[in-house]
Amino acid sequence: MAILPILEYPDPRLHTIAAPVATVDESVKTLIGDLADTMYAAPGIGLAATQCDVHQRVIVIDTSDTRDQLLVLVNPVIKRADGEQVFEEGCLSVPGIYEEVKRAEHVVIEALDREGRLFTLEASGLLAVCIQHEMDHLMGKVFVEYLSPLKRNRAVQRLRKRRRERAPA
Ligand code: ZN
């Protein structure tokens, strides 16, 4: 188990398209454990492997208040999406930036779990938002790319300012 470094927008590696996992073997299980550790330590409610510069279709999510309901999605596929919701999203790769994004209200997905077993999951509300947000990462997309160019530029400038303030003079 290890805490992995998280790439920050606009790092071009965040635009890499992840490859499907062929088999959930020991190396994938180690990756899942590391992603979970990294997400809980951040803390965050979701993390895609892409954000840790590992370009495989693996996501970890925990939207529970108790932080003990780890959801692992390997090779997730959206089978159905309907409705609409607007949610103020944040992202561990875009620290300190929160913006409203419109997404499907309800999704049905298929994925493999951490043992490599296929399962179906229906989600709505926050969990549906989180799944769609993390699946975007696997396709190389970061949520700020849904914003207007003006809002996106403002977000990038705020990120630069944050980084300058964090870096020693
Ligand atoms: Zn994100």
XYZ file of C-alpha atoms and ligand atoms in Angstrom:
170
model
C 0.000 0.000 0.000
C 1.281 3.402 -0.903
C 0.133 6.948 -1.404
C 0.696 7.941 -5.016
C 1.402 11.450 -6.344
C -1.652 13.053 -8.009
C -1.235 14.882 -11.338
C -2.595 18.425 -11.390
C -4.388 20.181 -14.232
C -3.221 21.281 -16.804
C -0.693 18.422 -16.773
C -0.924 16.925 -20.313
C -0.711 13.381 -18.887
C -4.281 13.884 -17.592
C -5.380 13.707 -21.240
C -4.093 10.150 -21.739
C -6.786 7.615 -22.643
C -6.628 4.616 -20.281
C -6.409 1.067 -21.622
C -8.799 -1.675 -20.470
C -7.501 -4.051 -17.801
C -6.921 -7.514 -19.300
C -7.051 -9.466 -16.009
C -7.488 -8.350 -12.420
C -4.172 -9.812 -11.285
C -1.949 -9.022 -8.297
C -0.520 -5.884 -9.934
C -4.042 -4.523 -10.531
C -5.019 -5.386 -6.928
C -1.958 -3.493 -5.671
C -2.938 -0.527 -7.856
C -6.503 -0.619 -6.420
C -5.092 -0.621 -2.859
C -2.754 2.280 -3.631
C -5.519 4.308 -5.305
C -7.803 3.747 -2.297
C -5.056 4.819 0.136
C -4.354 7.902 -1.976
C -8.050 8.832 -2.209
C -8.672 8.432 1.546
C -5.493 10.340 2.443
C -6.204 13.275 0.102
C -9.092 13.199 1.209
C -11.380 12.730 -1.773
C -14.517 10.804 -2.768
C -13.171 9.420 -6.054
C -9.928 8.810 -7.880
C -9.155 7.450 -11.330
C -5.846 5.697 -12.085
C -5.223 8.357 -14.775
C -4.834 10.962 -12.016
C -1.889 8.967 -10.632
C -0.307 8.615 -14.091
C -1.357 4.961 -14.431
C -3.294 4.594 -17.656
C -5.561 1.621 -16.963
C -9.346 1.656 -16.585
C -9.483 1.531 -12.773
C -11.502 3.823 -10.477
C -12.029 3.939 -6.716
C -14.971 5.797 -5.131
C -16.301 6.251 -1.615
C -19.158 8.703 -1.197
C -20.153 7.394 2.261
C -19.973 9.612 5.357
C -18.290 6.791 7.242
C -15.528 6.403 4.599
C -15.763 2.628 4.721
C -17.771 1.841 1.579
C -15.050 1.458 -1.023
C -16.407 0.999 -4.539
C -13.936 -0.370 -7.093
C -14.719 -0.097 -10.800
C -12.485 -1.902 -13.278
C -13.304 -1.422 -16.996
C -16.572 0.445 -16.218
C -19.108 0.863 -19.026
C -22.243 3.036 -18.911
C -25.166 0.899 -20.083
C -27.842 3.539 -19.551
C -27.922 7.205 -18.591
C -30.985 9.392 -18.130
C -32.231 12.576 -16.536
C -30.193 15.646 -15.755
C -28.619 17.176 -12.674
C -26.303 20.082 -11.979
C -23.763 19.547 -9.259
C -20.889 21.647 -7.938
C -17.870 19.431 -8.600
C -14.326 19.468 -7.368
C -11.357 17.292 -8.294
C -8.141 16.199 -6.603
C -6.341 17.144 -9.846
C -7.842 20.645 -9.773
C -7.396 21.570 -6.099
C -9.437 24.436 -4.705
C -11.671 24.814 -7.782
C -15.400 24.030 -7.522
C -17.705 24.574 -10.491
C -21.174 23.455 -11.552
C -21.359 20.732 -14.204
C -24.460 19.227 -15.822
C -24.573 15.410 -15.994
C -27.036 12.511 -16.147
C -29.158 12.092 -12.980
C -29.188 8.328 -13.151
C -26.788 5.799 -14.643
C -26.597 2.034 -14.913
C -23.063 0.748 -15.262
C -21.297 -2.553 -15.645
C -17.797 -3.092 -14.262
C -15.491 -5.661 -12.737
C -14.960 -5.583 -8.974
C -11.594 -5.994 -7.209
C -11.835 -9.765 -7.645
C -12.491 -9.443 -11.364
C -16.201 -10.331 -11.096
C -18.656 -8.559 -13.404
C -21.407 -6.606 -11.652
C -24.126 -4.097 -12.483
C -24.710 -0.957 -10.462
C -27.503 1.612 -10.578
C -26.601 5.021 -9.239
C -28.210 8.429 -8.926
C -27.392 11.756 -7.287
C -23.851 12.233 -5.956
C -22.733 8.684 -6.736
C -23.868 9.032 -10.370
C -21.983 12.344 -10.622
C -18.874 10.782 -9.148
C -18.954 7.774 -11.498
C -19.351 10.007 -14.574
C -16.602 12.380 -13.357
C -14.123 9.531 -12.771
C -15.011 7.784 -16.038
C -14.216 11.047 -17.837
C -10.702 10.898 -16.352
C -10.204 7.490 -17.985
C -11.039 9.159 -21.311
C -8.541 11.943 -20.659
C -11.164 14.519 -19.737
C -11.054 16.825 -16.696
C -14.280 18.458 -15.411
C -13.076 22.023 -16.023
C -13.237 21.209 -19.753
C -17.047 21.442 -19.470
C -16.743 25.098 -18.452
C -16.863 28.057 -20.809
C -13.380 29.172 -22.010
C -13.672 32.242 -19.770
C -14.447 30.236 -16.619
C -11.802 27.656 -17.498
C -9.117 30.333 -17.915
C -10.105 31.837 -14.591
C -9.777 28.413 -12.966
C -6.311 27.865 -14.498
C -5.207 31.275 -13.239
C -6.454 30.508 -9.731
C -4.552 27.188 -9.841
C -1.339 28.956 -10.914
C -1.760 31.468 -8.109
C -2.297 28.666 -5.567
C 0.841 26.908 -6.800
C 2.900 30.106 -6.541
C 1.657 30.636 -2.994
C 2.494 27.049 -2.055
C 5.984 27.096 -3.586
C 8.756 28.591 -1.433
C 9.897 31.981 -2.705
Zn -11.383 14.398 -10.866
